[in-house]
Amino acid sequence: MRFSQIFGHTLKEAPSDAQAVSHQYLIRGGYIHQVAAGLFSYLPLARRVLNKIEGILHEEMAMIGAQEITMPVVLPADMWQDSGRWYTIGSEMTKFHDRKDHDMVLAMTHEEALCDLAAKYIRSHKELPQLVYHIQTKWRDDARPRAGLIRVREFKMKDSYSLDTSWEGLDKQYRAHYQSYFNIFNRCGLDVLAVKSDTGMMGGKIAHEFMYLTPIGEDTIIYCDSCGYNSNRQVAEFEKPEAVKEDLKDVEKIETPDCKTIDDLAKFLDVPESRTAKAVFMVATIQEDNETEVEKFVLAILRGDMDLNETKLANAVKAKDLRPAHEDEIKAVGAVPGYGSPVGVKGAYVVVDDLAAESTNLVGGANEAGFHLLNLNCGRDFKADLVIDIAAAEAGYKCVNCGAELKAEKAVEVGNIFKLGTRYSEAMNVTYQDENGKLQPVIMGSYGIGVGRLLSCVVEQHNDEYGIKWPISIAPFQVEIVLLHDKKGTEAQEVAESLYEDFKAAGIEVLFDDRKESPGFKFNDADLIGIPLRLTVGRRALDKGGVEFKVRGEKDNEIVPVDEAVDKIKTEIQRLEKELRDRVQKVEYKD
RNA sequence: CGGAAUGUAGCCUAGUGGCUAAGGCGCCUGCUUUGGGAGCAGGAUAUCGGAGGUUCGAGUCCUCUCAUUCCGACCA
């Protein structure tokens, strides 16, 4: 490809909207164009990277026996009604009517479509197990797209679906993906960590997330350096500190103006946050039986220095869904937001974190604006319907396994693998006949990787002050020829042109900067775009007997004779490819 | 969906009620130049996000609205 003909161009300055490094470089390099919030066009350079990534995905899927299919992005609503998600997912899912006035849906993911397909094609245990996948567009009308390609509304995902007759079979396919995903990320040059993401209710349900650690991430990982424990904060376990125990003192009501947060309160009273009680008002949706759902008002009490872990709370009250309570709902039970506690509250299910229950003489809300109560004690001053661990893990707490201090790190989820079990197959009647002729639900798994998010995470990991440094495996081109024009002769031009032809003939992906620009301009663009290998053709190098070879990101360069340039580049490509290939290793599966 | 900020040419910015909206980058033409974002000369590109209002006069003040970004809620 000649640089002069590429659709799109580079920018010296990034638009002020772009804040994440990957967002800035991808825009400045002429890779992507933002159309609206969370909507991007991919220009030729980015498309080439996506093609490379998708190539790796296809190869790795083939390695674990997955067959490629394609399911539509527009789906009829009835399958989403069958799975129940038509009713449970909010405005993130886009619904519309087609010309015949049928309810339609833009696919957020393809479990329903796959189940619909499997229900029609899977008949016998002899046809199982199966593993199918596609790389297809998803639409999620996210309330808050951000950071360029990190969180978007329309994106492509590689999603695969396994179908098995047994939990052992599912486990096998699950572990195959676990390994496969490490291979994929390693081949793309991205460092990831696999963390447990949901132990959930429903017994055997297990999920892992593949996390790229970065401060711009939205997930928090809790990990332990000394024993290797790690987990998404949502489900992380930790050892609670000892409760402070004193002799019980009498309750005392005090005026606390403008103390709506624990922080305000602790400062105002000059007590540590750990001596306060925090009230969190939630509404849980609970499935009583197949037909009926009820909403339950839940009042969660924690020690003031701890955060509520909603996943733990949802599990504790067996909630299908959990949301923050609205202000009128809070008032309806007799509580006051900002000054809340269980004291005097009626009609709420009170869940008290075990540590808060053991702690004595805490400061809590009086359920009266501007007032708190001193010396609250669980059991004496208010009753707990349930005492259980509902606190979120945080850095500084102790590891449950080894007692070392836990650490926290932000991360972006670039992939996940999920043991669905029979959740969808039962709802959507995906069954097969077993050896005895009995109908059984198929046991499913689903496995996803966001392609654009992976691309942007690679840029986050591989860049410097000048631009992107692509890993060779997914670089839009393997080598860039930078021609420096020379008025005194045509030699440089001729050498560059003939090298360009030689590279193409040798099957090397080459970008030829043939533009009539100054050297500095071209070097800066080359660094920005980030092609791994560079050959500079100009008077100075020719006088020294060749062309100048340089690896992106390395300081040194060397003169290579013109007739050895193709071999040199071939060797270097192989060297860089080997580096990435060597990253691919057997990983130990961690439950 | 809550809180905040910002909208001036393709990009970055100036413009603090008063003349024809200014500069840099980029773009076009010509000449010159060619090893880390060259120089000179000429040129094109803005309904100042939109609507309404206040005013003799609005890019500037007010109201509404739209969009984008950031923080939070949310995230199958």
Tab-separated table of N, CA, C and O in Angstrom, chain A residues 111-180:
chain	number	residue	atom	x	y	z
A	111	GLU	N	-27.131	-15.743	22.716
A	111	GLU	CA	-27.589	-16.978	23.364
A	111	GLU	C	-28.957	-17.411	22.827
A	111	GLU	O	-29.187	-18.582	22.533
A	112	GLU	N	-29.873	-16.449	22.722
A	112	GLU	CA	-31.222	-16.777	22.269
A	112	GLU	C	-31.215	-17.309	20.845
A	112	GLU	O	-31.867	-18.303	20.526
A	113	ALA	N	-30.482	-16.619	19.973
A	113	ALA	CA	-30.449	-17.029	18.573
A	113	ALA	C	-29.860	-18.432	18.451
A	113	ALA	O	-30.348	-19.268	17.685
A	114	LEU	N	-28.816	-18.687	19.260
A	114	LEU	CA	-28.178	-20.000	19.197
A	114	LEU	C	-29.127	-21.069	19.722
A	114	LEU	O	-29.244	-22.149	19.143
A	115	CYS	N	-29.827	-20.758	20.812
A	115	CYS	CA	-30.767	-21.736	21.375
A	115	CYS	C	-31.877	-22.047	20.386
A	115	CYS	O	-32.277	-23.198	20.212
A	116	ASP	N	-32.353	-20.998	19.740
A	116	ASP	CA	-33.399	-21.163	18.738
A	116	ASP	C	-32.913	-22.108	17.636
A	116	ASP	O	-33.623	-22.999	17.186
A	117	LEU	N	-31.656	-21.894	17.241
A	117	LEU	CA	-31.058	-22.716	16.196
A	117	LEU	C	-30.858	-24.158	16.684
A	117	LEU	O	-31.223	-25.122	16.003
A	118	ALA	N	-30.294	-24.263	17.868
A	118	ALA	CA	-29.987	-25.593	18.410
A	118	ALA	C	-31.267	-26.388	18.649
A	118	ALA	O	-31.304	-27.600	18.430
A	119	ALA	N	-32.317	-25.702	19.079
A	119	ALA	CA	-33.580	-26.388	19.351
A	119	ALA	C	-34.098	-27.052	18.076
A	119	ALA	O	-34.749	-28.086	18.121
A	120	LYS	N	-33.786	-26.449	16.948
A	120	LYS	CA	-34.308	-26.976	15.685
A	120	LYS	C	-33.394	-28.030	15.055
A	120	LYS	O	-33.836	-28.820	14.247
A	121	TYR	N	-32.094	-28.001	15.410
A	121	TYR	CA	-31.167	-28.903	14.724
A	121	TYR	C	-30.610	-30.023	15.596
A	121	TYR	O	-30.150	-31.027	15.081
A	122	ILE	N	-30.608	-29.822	16.910
A	122	ILE	CA	-30.073	-30.871	17.774
A	122	ILE	C	-31.213	-31.789	18.179
A	122	ILE	O	-32.202	-31.354	18.778
A	123	ARG	N	-31.093	-33.073	17.811
A	123	ARG	CA	-32.164	-34.019	18.118
A	123	ARG	C	-31.688	-35.123	19.052
A	123	ARG	O	-32.385	-35.512	19.966
A	124	SER	N	-30.460	-35.589	18.784
A	124	SER	CA	-30.026	-36.792	19.477
A	124	SER	C	-28.720	-36.572	20.217
A	124	SER	O	-27.931	-35.701	19.845
A	125	HIS	N	-28.488	-37.379	21.238
A	125	HIS	CA	-27.202	-37.330	21.954
A	125	HIS	C	-26.051	-37.636	21.004
A	125	HIS	O	-24.911	-37.252	21.254
A	126	LYS	N	-26.377	-38.283	19.881
A	126	LYS	CA	-25.319	-38.612	18.917
A	126	LYS	C	-24.801	-37.360	18.221
A	126	LYS	O	-23.735	-37.385	17.615
A	127	GLU	N	-25.602	-36.312	18.243
A	127	GLU	CA	-25.182	-35.068	17.582
A	127	GLU	C	-24.403	-34.136	18.518
A	127	GLU	O	-24.026	-33.032	18.133
A	128	LEU	N	-24.184	-34.598	19.723
A	128	LEU	CA	-23.468	-33.777	20.704
A	128	LEU	C	-22.169	-34.463	21.098
A	128	LEU	O	-22.077	-35.683	20.984
A	129	PRO	N	-21.167	-33.725	21.570
A	129	PRO	CA	-21.164	-32.274	21.806
A	129	PRO	C	-20.993	-31.465	20.510
A	129	PRO	O	-20.621	-32.007	19.486
A	130	GLN	N	-21.271	-30.170	20.635
A	130	GLN	CA	-21.068	-29.235	19.539
A	130	GLN	C	-20.394	-27.965	20.066
A	130	GLN	O	-20.536	-27.628	21.244
A	131	LEU	N	-19.720	-27.307	19.157
A	131	LEU	CA	-19.160	-25.995	19.487
A	131	LEU	C	-19.225	-25.134	18.224
A	131	LEU	O	-18.658	-25.503	17.199
A	132	VAL	N	-19.964	-24.045	18.318
A	132	VAL	CA	-20.087	-23.142	17.161
A	132	VAL	C	-19.744	-21.717	17.597
A	132	VAL	O	-19.795	-21.391	18.788
A	133	TYR	N	-19.382	-20.898	16.628
A	133	TYR	CA	-19.061	-19.509	16.966
A	133	TYR	C	-19.311	-18.623	15.766
A	133	TYR	O	-19.457	-19.101	14.636
A	134	HIS	N	-19.379	-17.340	16.023
A	134	HIS	CA	-19.324	-16.364	14.947
A	134	HIS	C	-18.656	-15.097	15.459
A	134	HIS	O	-18.427	-14.939	16.648
A	135	ILE	N	-18.289	-14.236	14.509
A	135	ILE	CA	-17.779	-12.914	14.871
A	135	ILE	C	-18.812	-11.950	14.317
A	135	ILE	O	-18.913	-11.775	13.105
A	136	GLN	N	-19.607	-11.412	15.201
A	136	GLN	CA	-20.786	-10.697	14.729
A	136	GLN	C	-21.043	-9.441	15.566
A	136	GLN	O	-20.610	-9.330	16.709
A	137	THR	N	-21.749	-8.508	14.962
A	137	THR	CA	-22.058	-7.239	15.596
A	137	THR	C	-23.041	-7.414	16.751
A	137	THR	O	-24.007	-8.156	16.648
A	138	LYS	N	-22.762	-6.685	17.824
A	138	LYS	CA	-23.707	-6.601	18.950
A	138	LYS	C	-24.084	-5.139	19.100
A	138	LYS	O	-23.261	-4.251	18.885
A	139	TRP	N	-25.301	-4.910	19.527
A	139	TRP	CA	-25.749	-3.555	19.818
A	139	TRP	C	-26.233	-3.510	21.262
A	139	TRP	O	-27.146	-4.240	21.649
A	140	ARG	N	-25.578	-2.656	22.045
A	140	ARG	CA	-26.022	-2.447	23.425
A	140	ARG	C	-26.100	-0.949	23.629
A	140	ARG	O	-25.073	-0.270	23.591
A	141	ASP	N	-27.272	-0.464	23.851
A	141	ASP	CA	-27.449	0.986	23.944
A	141	ASP	C	-27.025	1.463	25.323
A	141	ASP	O	-27.826	1.879	26.141
A	142	ASP	N	-25.729	1.398	25.517
A	142	ASP	CA	-25.111	1.682	26.800
A	142	ASP	C	-25.347	3.133	27.212
A	142	ASP	O	-25.226	4.043	26.400
A	143	ALA	N	-25.629	3.325	28.484
A	143	ALA	CA	-25.875	4.676	28.982
A	143	ALA	C	-24.599	5.505	28.988
A	143	ALA	O	-24.648	6.728	28.973
A	144	ARG	N	-23.482	4.849	29.011
A	144	ARG	CA	-22.243	5.615	29.151
A	144	ARG	C	-21.084	5.009	28.385
A	144	ARG	O	-20.194	4.384	28.963
A	145	PRO	N	-21.062	5.244	27.070
A	145	PRO	CA	-19.884	4.842	26.297
A	145	PRO	C	-18.701	5.692	26.746
A	145	PRO	O	-18.896	6.843	27.158
A	146	ARG	N	-17.486	5.148	26.679
A	146	ARG	CA	-16.334	5.953	27.087
A	146	ARG	C	-15.009	5.403	26.557
A	146	ARG	O	-14.933	4.265	26.112
A	147	ALA	N	-14.010	6.259	26.615
A	147	ALA	CA	-12.624	5.882	26.324
A	147	ALA	C	-12.432	5.243	24.950
A	147	ALA	O	-11.807	4.202	24.818
A	148	GLY	N	-12.964	5.878	23.927
A	148	GLY	CA	-12.741	5.384	22.568
A	148	GLY	C	-13.379	4.027	22.361
A	148	GLY	O	-14.574	3.868	22.573
A	149	LEU	N	-12.554	3.046	22.010
A	149	LEU	CA	-13.116	1.730	21.701
A	149	LEU	C	-13.289	0.854	22.934
A	149	LEU	O	-13.760	-0.270	22.838
A	150	ILE	N	-12.918	1.375	24.112
A	150	ILE	CA	-12.990	0.542	25.311
A	150	ILE	C	-14.440	0.201	25.649
A	150	ILE	O	-14.783	-0.927	25.962
A	151	ARG	N	-15.295	1.187	25.581
A	151	ARG	CA	-16.708	0.916	25.890
A	151	ARG	C	-17.572	1.606	24.849
A	151	ARG	O	-17.685	2.835	24.854
A	152	VAL	N	-18.137	0.830	23.949
A	152	VAL	CA	-18.889	1.377	22.830
A	152	VAL	C	-20.303	0.784	22.806
A	152	VAL	O	-20.619	-0.098	23.597
A	153	ARG	N	-21.107	1.290	21.906
A	153	ARG	CA	-22.473	0.765	21.822
A	153	ARG	C	-22.601	-0.317	20.750
A	153	ARG	O	-23.296	-1.288	20.932
A	154	GLU	N	-21.944	-0.087	19.619
A	154	GLU	CA	-21.950	-1.132	18.592
A	154	GLU	C	-20.563	-1.724	18.499
A	154	GLU	O	-19.592	-0.989	18.357
A	155	PHE	N	-20.467	-3.026	18.576
A	155	PHE	CA	-19.147	-3.641	18.508
A	155	PHE	C	-19.259	-5.062	17.998
A	155	PHE	O	-20.321	-5.670	18.011
A	156	LYS	N	-18.110	-5.567	17.546
A	156	LYS	CA	-18.068	-6.945	17.102
A	156	LYS	C	-17.541	-7.813	18.217
A	156	LYS	O	-16.590	-7.439	18.903
A	157	MET	N	-18.160	-8.966	18.362
A	157	MET	CA	-17.710	-9.899	19.368
A	157	MET	C	-17.539	-11.263	18.743
A	157	MET	O	-18.337	-11.663	17.901
A	158	LYS	N	-16.465	-11.922	19.150
A	158	LYS	CA	-16.350	-13.337	18.825
A	158	LYS	C	-17.096	-14.038	19.932
A	158	LYS	O	-16.708	-13.945	21.098
A	159	ASP	N	-18.208	-14.678	19.609
A	159	ASP	CA	-18.899	-15.428	20.657
A	159	ASP	C	-19.076	-16.868	20.231
A	159	ASP	O	-19.518	-17.159	19.128
A	160	SER	N	-18.675	-17.767	21.130
A	160	SER	CA	-18.851	-19.190	20.841
A	160	SER	C	-19.779	-19.800	21.872
A	160	SER	O	-19.934	-19.285	22.981
A	161	TYR	N	-20.403	-20.883	21.463
A	161	TYR	CA	-21.419	-21.542	22.289
A	161	TYR	C	-21.174	-23.041	22.253
A	161	TYR	O	-21.079	-23.639	21.179
A	162	SER	N	-21.077	-23.635	23.439
A	162	SER	CA	-20.870	-25.088	23.490
A	162	SER	C	-22.162	-25.768	23.915
A	162	SER	O	-22.935	-25.228	24.708
A	163	LEU	N	-22.375	-26.948	23.349
A	163	LEU	CA	-23.570	-27.735	23.649
A	163	LEU	C	-23.112	-29.123	24.069
A	163	LEU	O	-22.378	-29.778	23.324
A	164	ASP	N	-23.522	-29.535	25.253
A	164	ASP	CA	-23.079	-30.828	25.765
A	164	ASP	C	-24.218	-31.604	26.409
A	164	ASP	O	-25.254	-31.039	26.776
A	165	THR	N	-23.947	-32.904	26.604
A	165	THR	CA	-24.929	-33.746	27.285
A	165	THR	C	-24.603	-33.882	28.761
A	165	THR	O	-25.406	-34.395	29.527
A	166	SER	N	-23.399	-33.456	29.165
A	166	SER	CA	-23.026	-33.647	30.569
A	166	SER	C	-22.248	-32.446	31.087
A	166	SER	O	-21.695	-31.670	30.308
A	167	TRP	N	-22.207	-32.329	32.413
A	167	TRP	CA	-21.424	-31.257	33.032
A	167	TRP	C	-19.941	-31.478	32.815
A	167	TRP	O	-19.168	-30.524	32.703
A	168	GLU	N	-19.556	-32.751	32.708
A	168	GLU	CA	-18.148	-33.046	32.433
A	168	GLU	C	-17.780	-32.533	31.036
A	168	GLU	O	-16.702	-31.986	30.814
A	169	GLY	N	-18.707	-32.735	30.117
A	169	GLY	CA	-18.483	-32.271	28.748
A	169	GLY	C	-18.352	-30.760	28.707
A	169	GLY	O	-17.468	-30.209	28.045
A	170	LEU	N	-19.246	-30.087	29.434
A	170	LEU	CA	-19.181	-28.625	29.500
A	170	LEU	C	-17.842	-28.192	30.084
A	170	LEU	O	-17.181	-27.290	29.582
A	171	ASP	N	-17.433	-28.860	31.153
A	171	ASP	CA	-16.190	-28.497	31.813
A	171	ASP	C	-15.008	-28.626	30.847
A	171	ASP	O	-14.118	-27.781	30.821
A	172	LYS	N	-15.044	-29.642	30.020
A	172	LYS	CA	-13.976	-29.857	29.047
A	172	LYS	C	-13.928	-28.699	28.034
A	172	LYS	O	-12.861	-28.165	27.727
A	173	GLN	N	-15.095	-28.317	27.540
A	173	GLN	CA	-15.134	-27.230	26.551
A	173	GLN	C	-14.762	-25.904	27.208
A	173	GLN	O	-14.118	-25.042	26.599
A	174	TYR	N	-15.177	-25.771	28.460
A	174	TYR	CA	-14.876	-24.556	29.217
A	174	TYR	C	-13.362	-24.403	29.390
A	174	TYR	O	-12.783	-23.354	29.149
A	175	ARG	N	-12.726	-25.502	29.792
A	175	ARG	CA	-11.266	-25.462	29.979
A	175	ARG	C	-10.541	-25.259	28.652
A	175	ARG	O	-9.487	-24.622	28.609
A	176	ALA	N	-11.108	-25.802	27.582
A	176	ALA	CA	-10.490	-25.595	26.261
A	176	ALA	C	-10.503	-24.109	25.912
A	176	ALA	O	-9.530	-23.569	25.391
A	177	HIS	N	-11.605	-23.437	26.235
A	177	HIS	CA	-11.671	-22.000	25.984
A	177	HIS	C	-10.724	-21.223	26.880
A	177	HIS	O	-10.116	-20.254	26.460
A	178	TYR	N	-10.629	-21.670	28.117
A	178	TYR	CA	-9.732	-21.009	29.070
A	178	TYR	C	-8.320	-20.956	28.494
A	178	TYR	O	-7.675	-19.904	28.453
A	179	GLN	N	-7.854	-22.094	27.999
A	179	GLN	CA	-6.521	-22.146	27.378
A	179	GLN	C	-6.494	-21.332	26.077
A	179	GLN	O	-5.586	-20.553	25.829
A	180	SER	N	-7.528	-21.526	25.275
A	180	SER	CA	-7.593	-20.878	23.970
A	180	SER	C	-7.547	-19.356	24.105
A	180	SER	O	-6.882	-18.670	23.330
